[in-house]
mmCIF file with all atom_site columns, C-alpha atoms in Angstrom:
data_model
loop_
_atom_site.group_PDB
_atom_site.id
_atom_site.type_symbol
_atom_site.label_atom_id
_atom_site.label_alt_id
_atom_site.label_comp_id
_atom_site.label_asym_id
_atom_site.label_entity_id
_atom_site.label_seq_id
_atom_site.pdbx_PDB_ins_code
_atom_site.Cartn_x
_atom_site.Cartn_y
_atom_site.Cartn_z
_atom_site.occupancy
_atom_site.B_iso_or_equiv
_atom_site.pdbx_formal_charge
_atom_site.auth_seq_id
_atom_site.auth_comp_id
_atom_site.auth_asym_id
_atom_site.auth_atom_id
_atom_site.pdbx_PDB_model_num
ATOM 1   C CA . LYS A 1 1   ? -0.173  0.029  0.051  1.00 65.00 ? 69  LYS A CA 1
ATOM 2   C CA . ALA A 1 2   ? 1.615   3.613  -1.036 1.00 80.00 ? 70  ALA A CA 1
ATOM 3   C CA . GLY A 1 3   ? 2.281   5.755  2.162  1.00 93.00 ? 71  GLY A CA 1
ATOM 4   C CA . VAL A 1 4   ? 1.403   9.450  2.159  1.00 97.00 ? 72  VAL A CA 1
ATOM 5   C CA . THR A 1 5   ? 2.802   11.296 -0.312 1.00 97.00 ? 73  THR A CA 1
ATOM 6   C CA . GLN A 1 6   ? 3.123   15.599 -0.356 1.00 97.00 ? 74  GLN A CA 1
ATOM 7   C CA . THR A 1 7   ? 4.438   17.825 -4.132 1.00 97.00 ? 75  THR A CA 1
ATOM 8   C CA . PRO A 1 8   ? 6.200   19.104 -3.743 1.00 97.00 ? 76  PRO A CA 1
ATOM 9   C CA . ARG A 1 9   ? 8.584   18.694 -1.454 1.00 96.00 ? 77  ARG A CA 1
ATOM 10  C CA . TYR A 1 10  ? 10.381  21.853 -1.358 1.00 97.00 ? 78  TYR A CA 1
ATOM 11  C CA . LEU A 1 11  ? 9.838   25.003 -2.734 1.00 97.00 ? 79  LEU A CA 1
ATOM 12  C CA . ILE A 1 12  ? 10.995  28.597 -2.494 1.00 98.00 ? 80  ILE A CA 1
ATOM 13  C CA . LYS A 1 13  ? 8.282   32.013 -2.153 1.00 98.00 ? 81  LYS A CA 1
ATOM 14  C CA . THR A 1 14  ? 8.724   35.540 -1.363 1.00 98.00 ? 82  THR A CA 1
ATOM 15  C CA . ARG A 1 15  ? 6.949   37.822 0.525  1.00 98.00 ? 83  ARG A CA 1
ATOM 16  C CA . GLY A 1 16  ? 3.276   38.386 0.105  1.00 98.00 ? 84  GLY A CA 1
ATOM 17  C CA . GLN A 1 17  ? 3.010   35.583 -2.612 1.00 98.00 ? 85  GLN A CA 1
ATOM 18  C CA . GLN A 1 18  ? 0.708   32.395 -1.837 1.00 98.00 ? 86  GLN A CA 1
ATOM 19  C CA . VAL A 1 19  ? 1.180   29.120 -2.273 1.00 98.00 ? 87  VAL A CA 1
ATOM 20  C CA . THR A 1 20  ? -0.693  25.692 -2.639 1.00 98.00 ? 88  THR A CA 1
ATOM 21  C CA . LEU A 1 21  ? 0.987   22.826 -1.384 1.00 98.00 ? 89  LEU A CA 1
ATOM 22  C CA . SER A 1 22  ? -0.536  19.629 -2.084 1.00 98.00 ? 90  SER A CA 1
ATOM 23  C CA . CYS A 1 23  ? -1.416  15.613 -0.198 1.00 98.00 ? 91  CYS A CA 1
ATOM 24  C CA . SER A 1 24  ? -2.818  11.813 -1.344 1.00 98.00 ? 92  SER A CA 1
ATOM 25  C CA . PRO A 1 25  ? -3.896  10.601 1.718  1.00 97.00 ? 93  PRO A CA 1
ATOM 26  C CA . ILE A 1 26  ? -3.534  6.600  1.767  1.00 96.00 ? 94  ILE A CA 1
ATOM 27  C CA . SER A 1 27  ? -5.908  4.959  -0.109 1.00 95.00 ? 95  SER A CA 1
ATOM 28  C CA . GLY A 1 28  ? -9.121  4.639  1.226  1.00 94.00 ? 96  GLY A CA 1
ATOM 29  C CA . HIS A 1 29  ? -8.206  7.210  4.821  1.00 95.00 ? 97  HIS A CA 1
ATOM 30  C CA . ARG A 1 30  ? -10.342 9.514  4.332  1.00 94.00 ? 98  ARG A CA 1
ATOM 31  C CA . SER A 1 31  ? -8.789  11.762 7.277  1.00 93.00 ? 99  SER A CA 1
ATOM 32  C CA . VAL A 1 32  ? -6.132  14.376 6.641  1.00 95.00 ? 100 VAL A CA 1
ATOM 33  C CA . SER A 1 33  ? -4.593  16.307 8.633  1.00 93.00 ? 101 SER A CA 1
ATOM 34  C CA . TRP A 1 34  ? -2.002  19.113 8.509  1.00 95.00 ? 102 TRP A CA 1
ATOM 35  C CA . TYR A 1 35  ? 0.684   20.121 10.932 1.00 94.00 ? 103 TYR A CA 1
ATOM 36  C CA . GLN A 1 36  ? 3.683   23.178 10.770 1.00 95.00 ? 104 GLN A CA 1
ATOM 37  C CA . GLN A 1 37  ? 6.858   22.317 11.737 1.00 93.00 ? 105 GLN A CA 1
ATOM 38  C CA . THR A 1 38  ? 9.307   25.159 13.229 1.00 92.00 ? 106 THR A CA 1
ATOM 39  C CA . PRO A 1 39  ? 12.965  24.993 14.672 1.00 86.00 ? 107 PRO A CA 1
ATOM 40  C CA . GLY A 1 40  ? 10.642  27.853 17.433 1.00 81.00 ? 108 GLY A CA 1
ATOM 41  C CA . GLN A 1 41  ? 7.674   26.333 17.379 1.00 81.00 ? 109 GLN A CA 1
ATOM 42  C CA . GLY A 1 42  ? 7.693   22.963 17.341 1.00 83.00 ? 110 GLY A CA 1
ATOM 43  C CA . LEU A 1 43  ? 4.693   20.544 15.966 1.00 87.00 ? 111 LEU A CA 1
ATOM 44  C CA . GLN A 1 44  ? 1.367   22.784 15.899 1.00 90.00 ? 112 GLN A CA 1
ATOM 45  C CA . PHE A 1 45  ? -1.656  21.247 14.591 1.00 89.00 ? 113 PHE A CA 1
ATOM 46  C CA . LEU A 1 46  ? -3.226  23.619 11.550 1.00 93.00 ? 114 LEU A CA 1
ATOM 47  C CA . PHE A 1 47  ? -6.466  21.713 10.831 1.00 91.00 ? 115 PHE A CA 1
ATOM 48  C CA . GLU A 1 48  ? -8.263  18.503 10.205 1.00 92.00 ? 116 GLU A CA 1
ATOM 49  C CA . TYR A 1 49  ? -10.341 17.807 6.898  1.00 94.00 ? 117 TYR A CA 1
ATOM 50  C CA . PHE A 1 50  ? -12.467 14.422 7.093  1.00 93.00 ? 118 PHE A CA 1
ATOM 51  C CA . SER A 1 51  ? -14.882 13.464 3.945  1.00 92.00 ? 119 SER A CA 1
ATOM 52  C CA . GLU A 1 52  ? -14.271 17.355 2.079  1.00 94.00 ? 120 GLU A CA 1
ATOM 53  C CA . THR A 1 53  ? -15.168 19.133 5.277  1.00 94.00 ? 121 THR A CA 1
ATOM 54  C CA . GLN A 1 54  ? -12.914 20.964 7.766  1.00 92.00 ? 122 GLN A CA 1
ATOM 55  C CA . ARG A 1 55  ? -13.493 19.307 11.195 1.00 89.00 ? 123 ARG A CA 1
ATOM 56  C CA . ASN A 1 56  ? -10.969 20.599 13.520 1.00 86.00 ? 124 ASN A CA 1
ATOM 57  C CA . LYS A 1 57  ? -8.759  23.706 13.231 1.00 89.00 ? 125 LYS A CA 1
ATOM 58  C CA . GLY A 1 58  ? -5.474  25.004 15.099 1.00 88.00 ? 126 GLY A CA 1
ATOM 59  C CA . ASN A 1 59  ? -4.853  28.466 16.153 1.00 88.00 ? 127 ASN A CA 1
ATOM 60  C CA . PHE A 1 60  ? -3.759  29.439 12.633 1.00 93.00 ? 128 PHE A CA 1
ATOM 61  C CA . PRO A 1 61  ? -4.184  32.766 10.785 1.00 96.00 ? 129 PRO A CA 1
ATOM 62  C CA . GLY A 1 62  ? -7.459  32.368 8.219  1.00 96.00 ? 130 GLY A CA 1
ATOM 63  C CA . ARG A 1 63  ? -4.382  33.184 6.065  1.00 97.00 ? 131 ARG A CA 1
ATOM 64  C CA . PHE A 1 64  ? -4.148  29.295 5.980  1.00 98.00 ? 132 PHE A CA 1
ATOM 65  C CA . SER A 1 65  ? -7.073  27.709 4.908  1.00 97.00 ? 133 SER A CA 1
ATOM 66  C CA . GLY A 1 66  ? -7.124  24.067 3.707  1.00 97.00 ? 134 GLY A CA 1
ATOM 67  C CA . ARG A 1 67  ? -9.808  21.830 1.552  1.00 97.00 ? 135 ARG A CA 1
ATOM 68  C CA . GLN A 1 68  ? -10.148 18.402 1.191  1.00 97.00 ? 136 GLN A CA 1
ATOM 69  C CA . PHE A 1 69  ? -11.868 16.537 -2.414 1.00 97.00 ? 137 PHE A CA 1
ATOM 70  C CA . SER A 1 70  ? -13.808 14.187 -2.521 1.00 96.00 ? 138 SER A CA 1
ATOM 71  C CA . ASN A 1 71  ? -11.054 11.051 -3.325 1.00 95.00 ? 139 ASN A CA 1
ATOM 72  C CA . SER A 1 72  ? -9.329  12.664 0.162  1.00 96.00 ? 140 SER A CA 1
ATOM 73  C CA . ARG A 1 73  ? -6.900  14.793 -1.658 1.00 98.00 ? 141 ARG A CA 1
ATOM 74  C CA . SER A 1 74  ? -6.591  17.685 0.262  1.00 98.00 ? 142 SER A CA 1
ATOM 75  C CA . GLU A 1 75  ? -4.583  20.760 -0.330 1.00 98.00 ? 143 GLU A CA 1
ATOM 76  C CA . MET A 1 76  ? -3.337  23.253 1.894  1.00 98.00 ? 144 MET A CA 1
ATOM 77  C CA . ASN A 1 77  ? -2.808  27.299 1.289  1.00 98.00 ? 145 ASN A CA 1
ATOM 78  C CA . VAL A 1 78  ? -1.031  30.049 2.638  1.00 98.00 ? 146 VAL A CA 1
ATOM 79  C CA . SER A 1 79  ? -1.784  33.372 1.130  1.00 96.00 ? 147 SER A CA 1
ATOM 80  C CA . THR A 1 80  ? 0.552   36.558 1.926  1.00 97.00 ? 148 THR A CA 1
ATOM 81  C CA . LEU A 1 81  ? 3.643   35.321 2.879  1.00 98.00 ? 149 LEU A CA 1
ATOM 82  C CA . GLU A 1 82  ? 5.769   36.098 5.765  1.00 97.00 ? 150 GLU A CA 1
ATOM 83  C CA . LEU A 1 83  ? 9.520   35.487 6.660  1.00 97.00 ? 151 LEU A CA 1
ATOM 84  C CA . GLY A 1 84  ? 7.742   33.194 9.391  1.00 95.00 ? 152 GLY A CA 1
ATOM 85  C CA . ASP A 1 85  ? 5.613   31.160 7.135  1.00 97.00 ? 153 ASP A CA 1
ATOM 86  C CA . SER A 1 86  ? 8.832   28.883 6.712  1.00 97.00 ? 154 SER A CA 1
ATOM 87  C CA . ALA A 1 87  ? 9.261   25.440 8.219  1.00 97.00 ? 155 ALA A CA 1
ATOM 88  C CA . LEU A 1 88  ? 8.280   22.344 7.168  1.00 96.00 ? 156 LEU A CA 1
ATOM 89  C CA . TYR A 1 89  ? 4.833   21.618 6.166  1.00 97.00 ? 157 TYR A CA 1
ATOM 90  C CA . LEU A 1 90  ? 3.160   17.886 7.158  1.00 96.00 ? 158 LEU A CA 1
ATOM 91  C CA . CYS A 1 91  ? 0.121   15.596 5.566  1.00 96.00 ? 159 CYS A CA 1
ATOM 92  C CA . ALA A 1 92  ? -1.131  13.285 7.841  1.00 94.00 ? 160 ALA A CA 1
ATOM 93  C CA . SER A 1 93  ? -3.631  10.793 7.346  1.00 95.00 ? 161 SER A CA 1
ATOM 94  C CA . SER A 1 94  ? -5.472  8.206  9.025  1.00 92.00 ? 162 SER A CA 1
ATOM 95  C CA . LEU A 1 95  ? -8.877  6.043  8.559  1.00 92.00 ? 163 LEU A CA 1
ATOM 96  C CA . ASP A 1 96  ? -11.312 8.527  9.824  1.00 86.00 ? 164 ASP A CA 1
ATOM 97  C CA . GLY A 1 97  ? -9.428  10.646 11.834 1.00 83.00 ? 165 GLY A CA 1
ATOM 98  C CA . GLN A 1 98  ? -10.757 8.996  15.479 1.00 85.00 ? 166 GLN A CA 1
ATOM 99  C CA . PRO A 1 99  ? -7.882  9.310  18.673 1.00 83.00 ? 167 PRO A CA 1
ATOM 100 C CA . TYR A 1 100 ? -7.626  4.852  18.159 1.00 84.00 ? 168 TYR A CA 1
ATOM 101 C CA . ASN A 1 101 ? -6.284  4.970  15.151 1.00 87.00 ? 169 ASN A CA 1
ATOM 102 C CA . GLU A 1 102 ? -2.502  6.453  14.130 1.00 90.00 ? 170 GLU A CA 1
ATOM 103 C CA . GLN A 1 103 ? -1.306  8.813  11.952 1.00 91.00 ? 171 GLN A CA 1
ATOM 104 C CA . PHE A 1 104 ? 0.949   8.147  8.697  1.00 94.00 ? 172 PHE A CA 1
ATOM 105 C CA . PHE A 1 105 ? 2.891   10.947 8.354  1.00 95.00 ? 173 PHE A CA 1
ATOM 106 C CA . GLY A 1 106 ? 4.704   12.274 4.494  1.00 96.00 ? 174 GLY A CA 1
ATOM 107 C CA . PRO A 1 107 ? 7.804   13.864 4.005  1.00 95.00 ? 175 PRO A CA 1
ATOM 108 C CA . GLY A 1 108 ? 6.461   16.704 4.084  1.00 96.00 ? 176 GLY A CA 1
ATOM 109 C CA . THR A 1 109 ? 6.888   19.567 1.887  1.00 97.00 ? 177 THR A CA 1
ATOM 110 C CA . ARG A 1 110 ? 9.869   22.308 3.292  1.00 97.00 ? 178 ARG A CA 1
ATOM 111 C CA . LEU A 1 111 ? 9.113   26.205 2.461  1.00 98.00 ? 179 LEU A CA 1
ATOM 112 C CA . THR A 1 112 ? 11.231  28.538 2.141  1.00 97.00 ? 180 THR A CA 1
ATOM 113 C CA . VAL A 1 113 ? 9.508   32.339 2.137  1.00 98.00 ? 181 VAL A CA 1
ATOM 114 C CA . LEU A 1 114 ? 12.730  34.793 1.363  1.00 97.00 ? 182 LEU A CA 1
ATOM 115 C CA . ASP B 2 1   ? -5.822  21.791 25.498 1.00 61.00 ? 32  ASP B CA 1
ATOM 116 C CA . ALA B 2 2   ? -3.851  19.001 27.825 1.00 65.00 ? 33  ALA B CA 1
ATOM 117 C CA . LYS B 2 3   ? -0.442  19.091 27.090 1.00 82.00 ? 34  LYS B CA 1
ATOM 118 C CA . THR B 2 4   ? 2.546   17.196 27.615 1.00 89.00 ? 35  THR B CA 1
ATOM 119 C CA . THR B 2 5   ? 5.718   17.412 29.136 1.00 92.00 ? 36  THR B CA 1
ATOM 120 C CA . GLN B 2 6   ? 9.291   15.703 27.827 1.00 95.00 ? 37  GLN B CA 1
ATOM 121 C CA . PRO B 2 7   ? 12.872  15.505 28.913 1.00 96.00 ? 38  PRO B CA 1
ATOM 122 C CA . ASN B 2 8   ? 14.687  17.582 26.266 1.00 95.00 ? 39  ASN B CA 1
ATOM 123 C CA . SER B 2 9   ? 16.915  14.170 25.559 1.00 97.00 ? 40  SER B CA 1
ATOM 124 C CA . MET B 2 10  ? 18.015  10.904 26.906 1.00 97.00 ? 41  MET B CA 1
ATOM 125 C CA . GLU B 2 11  ? 20.874  8.165  25.662 1.00 97.00 ? 42  GLU B CA 1
ATOM 126 C CA . SER B 2 12  ? 20.998  4.592  25.871 1.00 96.00 ? 43  SER B CA 1
ATOM 127 C CA . ASN B 2 13  ? 23.585  2.373  24.674 1.00 96.00 ? 44  ASN B CA 1
ATOM 128 C CA . GLU B 2 14  ? 22.808  -0.120 21.956 1.00 96.00 ? 45  GLU B CA 1
ATOM 129 C CA . GLU B 2 15  ? 20.342  -3.382 23.344 1.00 96.00 ? 46  GLU B CA 1
ATOM 130 C CA . GLU B 2 16  ? 19.647  -2.062 26.401 1.00 96.00 ? 47  GLU B CA 1
ATOM 131 C CA . PRO B 2 17  ? 15.994  -1.100 27.856 1.00 96.00 ? 48  PRO B CA 1
ATOM 132 C CA . VAL B 2 18  ? 15.277  2.782  27.133 1.00 97.00 ? 49  VAL B CA 1
ATOM 133 C CA . HIS B 2 19  ? 12.331  4.314  29.196 1.00 98.00 ? 50  HIS B CA 1
ATOM 134 C CA . LEU B 2 20  ? 10.957  7.514  27.473 1.00 97.00 ? 51  LEU B CA 1
ATOM 135 C CA . PRO B 2 21  ? 8.644   9.207  30.066 1.00 97.00 ? 52  PRO B CA 1
ATOM 136 C CA . CYS B 2 22  ? 6.087   11.456 29.144 1.00 95.00 ? 53  CYS B CA 1
ATOM 137 C CA . ASN B 2 23  ? 4.213   13.599 31.694 1.00 94.00 ? 54  ASN B CA 1
ATOM 138 C CA . HIS B 2 24  ? 0.347   14.833 30.901 1.00 91.00 ? 55  HIS B CA 1
ATOM 139 C CA . SER B 2 25  ? -1.368  16.051 34.285 1.00 92.00 ? 56  SER B CA 1
ATOM 140 C CA . THR B 2 26  ? -4.160  18.108 32.795 1.00 88.00 ? 57  THR B CA 1
ATOM 141 C CA . ILE B 2 27  ? -5.163  14.818 30.619 1.00 89.00 ? 58  ILE B CA 1
ATOM 142 C CA . SER B 2 28  ? -9.079  13.974 30.067 1.00 87.00 ? 59  SER B CA 1
ATOM 143 C CA . GLY B 2 29  ? -10.543 11.363 29.791 1.00 87.00 ? 60  GLY B CA 1
ATOM 144 C CA . THR B 2 30  ? -10.958 11.129 26.472 1.00 86.00 ? 61  THR B CA 1
ATOM 145 C CA . ASP B 2 31  ? -7.588  11.864 25.143 1.00 89.00 ? 62  ASP B CA 1
ATOM 146 C CA . TYR B 2 32  ? -5.944  8.939  23.789 1.00 92.00 ? 63  TYR B CA 1
ATOM 147 C CA . ILE B 2 33  ? -2.154  8.737  24.444 1.00 93.00 ? 64  ILE B CA 1
ATOM 148 C CA . HIS B 2 34  ? 0.233   8.462  21.422 1.00 93.00 ? 65  HIS B CA 1
ATOM 149 C CA . TRP B 2 35  ? 3.818   7.961  20.533 1.00 95.00 ? 66  TRP B CA 1
ATOM 150 C CA . TYR B 2 36  ? 5.619   9.019  17.169 1.00 95.00 ? 67  TYR B CA 1
ATOM 151 C CA . ARG B 2 37  ? 8.948   9.710  16.019 1.00 96.00 ? 68  ARG B CA 1
ATOM 152 C CA . GLN B 2 38  ? 10.759  11.623 13.817 1.00 95.00 ? 69  GLN B CA 1
ATOM 153 C CA . LEU B 2 39  ? 14.225  11.064 12.280 1.00 93.00 ? 70  LEU B CA 1
ATOM 154 C CA . PRO B 2 40  ? 15.972  13.512 10.793 1.00 87.00 ? 71  PRO B CA 1
ATOM 155 C CA . SER B 2 41  ? 14.578  14.912 6.830  1.00 84.00 ? 72  SER B CA 1
ATOM 156 C CA . GLN B 2 42  ? 11.716  12.470 7.937  1.00 90.00 ? 73  GLN B CA 1
ATOM 157 C CA . GLY B 2 43  ? 8.266   12.827 8.867  1.00 92.00 ? 74  GLY B CA 1
ATOM 158 C CA . PRO B 2 44  ? 7.167   11.598 11.928 1.00 94.00 ? 75  PRO B CA 1
ATOM 159 C CA . GLU B 2 45  ? 6.320   7.613  12.356 1.00 95.00 ? 76  GLU B CA 1
ATOM 160 C CA . TYR B 2 46  ? 3.734   5.860  14.333 1.00 94.00 ? 77  TYR B CA 1
ATOM 161 C CA . VAL B 2 47  ? 4.626   4.078  16.937 1.00 96.00 ? 78  VAL B CA 1
ATOM 162 C CA . ILE B 2 48  ? 2.027   2.922  19.671 1.00 96.00 ? 79  ILE B CA 1
ATOM 163 C CA . HIS B 2 49  ? -1.051  4.813  21.583 1.00 95.00 ? 80  HIS B CA 1
ATOM 164 C CA . GLY B 2 50  ? -3.626  3.818  24.222 1.00 95.00 ? 81  GLY B CA 1
ATOM 165 C CA . LEU B 2 51  ? -5.808  5.098  26.593 1.00 94.00 ? 82  LEU B CA 1
ATOM 166 C CA . THR B 2 52  ? -6.219  3.279  29.923 1.00 93.00 ? 83  THR B CA 1
ATOM 167 C CA . SER B 2 53  ? -4.054  -0.267 29.558 1.00 92.00 ? 84  SER B CA 1
ATOM 168 C CA . ASN B 2 54  ? -0.588  -0.810 29.083 1.00 93.00 ? 85  ASN B CA 1
ATOM 169 C CA . VAL B 2 55  ? -0.210  -1.883 25.629 1.00 93.00 ? 86  VAL B CA 1
ATOM 170 C CA . ASN B 2 56  ? 2.561   -3.489 23.446 1.00 94.00 ? 87  ASN B CA 1
ATOM 171 C CA . ASN B 2 57  ? 3.351   -4.052 19.726 1.00 93.00 ? 88  ASN B CA 1
ATOM 172 C CA . ARG B 2 58  ? 6.344   -5.097 17.750 1.00 91.00 ? 89  ARG B CA 1
ATOM 173 C CA . MET B 2 59  ? 8.203   -1.653 18.208 1.00 89.00 ? 90  MET B CA 1
ATOM 174 C CA . ALA B 2 60  ? 7.204   -0.427 21.702 1.00 95.00 ? 91  ALA B CA 1
ATOM 175 C CA . SER B 2 61  ? 5.717   -1.276 24.821 1.00 97.00 ? 92  SER B CA 1
ATOM 176 C CA . LEU B 2 62  ? 3.364   1.899  26.206 1.00 97.00 ? 93  LEU B CA 1
ATOM 177 C CA . ALA B 2 63  ? 3.568   1.782  30.496 1.00 97.00 ? 94  ALA B CA 1
ATOM 178 C CA . ILE B 2 64  ? -0.074  3.948  31.582 1.00 97.00 ? 95  ILE B CA 1
ATOM 179 C CA . ALA B 2 65  ? 0.408   5.487  35.047 1.00 96.00 ? 96  ALA B CA 1
ATOM 180 C CA . GLU B 2 66  ? -3.417  4.364  37.101 1.00 95.00 ? 97  GLU B CA 1
ATOM 181 C CA . ASP B 2 67  ? -3.720  8.362  37.062 1.00 95.00 ? 98  ASP B CA 1
ATOM 182 C CA . ARG B 2 68  ? -3.238  8.608  33.427 1.00 95.00 ? 99  ARG B CA 1
ATOM 183 C CA . LYS B 2 69  ? -0.988  11.569 34.729 1.00 95.00 ? 100 LYS B CA 1
ATOM 184 C CA . SER B 2 70  ? 1.672   9.878  32.540 1.00 96.00 ? 101 SER B CA 1
ATOM 185 C CA . SER B 2 71  ? 2.948   7.361  30.628 1.00 97.00 ? 102 SER B CA 1
ATOM 186 C CA . THR B 2 72  ? 6.476   5.512  29.661 1.00 98.00 ? 103 THR B CA 1
ATOM 187 C CA . LEU B 2 73  ? 7.392   4.508  26.235 1.00 98.00 ? 104 LEU B CA 1
ATOM 188 C CA . ILE B 2 74  ? 10.052  1.226  26.171 1.00 97.00 ? 105 ILE B CA 1
ATOM 189 C CA . LEU B 2 75  ? 11.631  0.335  24.008 1.00 97.00 ? 106 LEU B CA 1
ATOM 190 C CA . HIS B 2 76  ? 13.064  -3.537 25.076 1.00 95.00 ? 107 HIS B CA 1
ATOM 191 C CA . ARG B 2 77  ? 16.638  -3.379 23.533 1.00 95.00 ? 108 ARG B CA 1
ATOM 192 C CA . ALA B 2 78  ? 17.811  -0.047 21.131 1.00 96.00 ? 109 ALA B CA 1
ATOM 193 C CA . THR B 2 79  ? 19.083  0.086  18.604 1.00 96.00 ? 110 THR B CA 1
ATOM 194 C CA . LEU B 2 80  ? 20.984  2.545  17.000 1.00 96.00 ? 111 LEU B CA 1
ATOM 195 C CA . ARG B 2 81  ? 18.069  3.234  14.011 1.00 94.00 ? 112 ARG B CA 1
ATOM 196 C CA . ASP B 2 82  ? 16.173  4.192  17.344 1.00 96.00 ? 113 ASP B CA 1
ATOM 197 C CA . ALA B 2 83  ? 17.831  7.301  17.744 1.00 97.00 ? 114 ALA B CA 1
ATOM 198 C CA . ALA B 2 84  ? 14.570  9.622  16.659 1.00 97.00 ? 115 ALA B CA 1
ATOM 199 C CA . VAL B 2 85  ? 13.309  12.405 18.164 1.00 96.00 ? 116 VAL B CA 1
ATOM 200 C CA . TYR B 2 86  ? 10.469  11.297 19.968 1.00 97.00 ? 117 TYR B CA 1
ATOM 201 C CA . TYR B 2 87  ? 7.135   13.106 20.151 1.00 95.00 ? 118 TYR B CA 1
ATOM 202 C CA . CYS B 2 88  ? 4.328   12.061 23.166 1.00 93.00 ? 119 CYS B CA 1
ATOM 203 C CA . ILE B 2 89  ? 1.144   13.021 21.782 1.00 90.00 ? 120 ILE B CA 1
ATOM 204 C CA . LEU B 2 90  ? -2.193  13.550 23.652 1.00 89.00 ? 121 LEU B CA 1
ATOM 205 C CA . TYR B 2 91  ? -5.478  12.794 21.115 1.00 86.00 ? 122 TYR B CA 1
ATOM 206 C CA . ASN B 2 92  ? -8.577  14.303 21.364 1.00 78.00 ? 123 ASN B CA 1
ATOM 207 C CA . THR B 2 93  ? -12.087 12.241 21.295 1.00 64.00 ? 124 THR B CA 1
ATOM 208 C CA . ASN B 2 94  ? -13.521 15.260 21.134 1.00 61.00 ? 125 ASN B CA 1
ATOM 209 C CA . ALA B 2 95  ? -12.011 17.833 19.462 1.00 56.00 ? 126 ALA B CA 1
ATOM 210 C CA . GLY B 2 96  ? -10.470 15.124 17.251 1.00 56.00 ? 127 GLY B CA 1
ATOM 211 C CA . LYS B 2 97  ? -6.941  17.060 16.994 1.00 65.00 ? 128 LYS B CA 1
ATOM 212 C CA . SER B 2 98  ? -3.264  16.357 18.666 1.00 68.00 ? 129 SER B CA 1
ATOM 213 C CA . THR B 2 99  ? -1.008  18.582 20.447 1.00 65.00 ? 130 THR B CA 1
ATOM 214 C CA . PHE B 2 100 ? 2.109   17.705 20.583 1.00 75.00 ? 131 PHE B CA 1
ATOM 215 C CA . GLY B 2 101 ? 4.712   18.202 22.670 1.00 72.00 ? 132 GLY B CA 1
ATOM 216 C CA . ASP B 2 102 ? 8.282   19.424 22.590 1.00 80.00 ? 133 ASP B CA 1
ATOM 217 C CA . GLY B 2 103 ? 9.792   15.490 22.856 1.00 93.00 ? 134 GLY B CA 1
ATOM 218 C CA . THR B 2 104 ? 12.738  13.894 23.435 1.00 96.00 ? 135 THR B CA 1
ATOM 219 C CA . THR B 2 105 ? 15.805  13.360 21.447 1.00 96.00 ? 136 THR B CA 1
ATOM 220 C CA . LEU B 2 106 ? 17.121  10.178 21.829 1.00 97.00 ? 137 LEU B CA 1
ATOM 221 C CA . THR B 2 107 ? 20.565  9.349  21.536 1.00 97.00 ? 138 THR B CA 1
ATOM 222 C CA . VAL B 2 108 ? 22.406  5.787  21.087 1.00 97.00 ? 139 VAL B CA 1
ATOM 223 C CA . LYS B 2 109 ? 25.544  4.707  22.066 1.00 96.00 ? 140 LYS B CA 1
ATOM 224 C CA . PRO B 2 110 ? 27.535  2.005  20.307 1.00 94.00 ? 141 PRO B CA 1
#
């Protein structure tokens, strides 16, 4: 069974631009969660999607948004990029997003904002 | 959100057991305890999880205190490949989101 894939793996943008990251979950998984990882803040939860609906959201500004498609693939978008948005963005898929099931993480997308 | 506290770093010798502690004194009754580990330049990898009872799998064991305010991840025989950052996470049934701690960097010495 193929794992979680994220594209692109690396991305360089400049301040003020916007970016879209993509995540393909494991086949059959309907829940996709997004995390931001930085050296200073560690791993922080962004949001979770289940059956095309945002089910949970972390404490991030509205510049961070996402969506999920009918095939469970998910995208996250960051608008008006700031230098502080430079981070590793991780996507995790789960069968149904319930806490009694494990999450499977992708390799991440490394975003650098100049 | 309930938070977890872990030691910043721990060292172990190869082929010896390792006990990685995690404190979660504000855990709620619906919080599951998950452990993940992350190797450099990789996404986190699932290790084990539990709610109230101790759990075992092929990778590790999870010992949960009776009051659930702490837990310990046990690697029975550490190998060099176990060197990673280990995260103790509370995953809430109601909120459905994970709260990551700062993690423990495990160094395994040959």
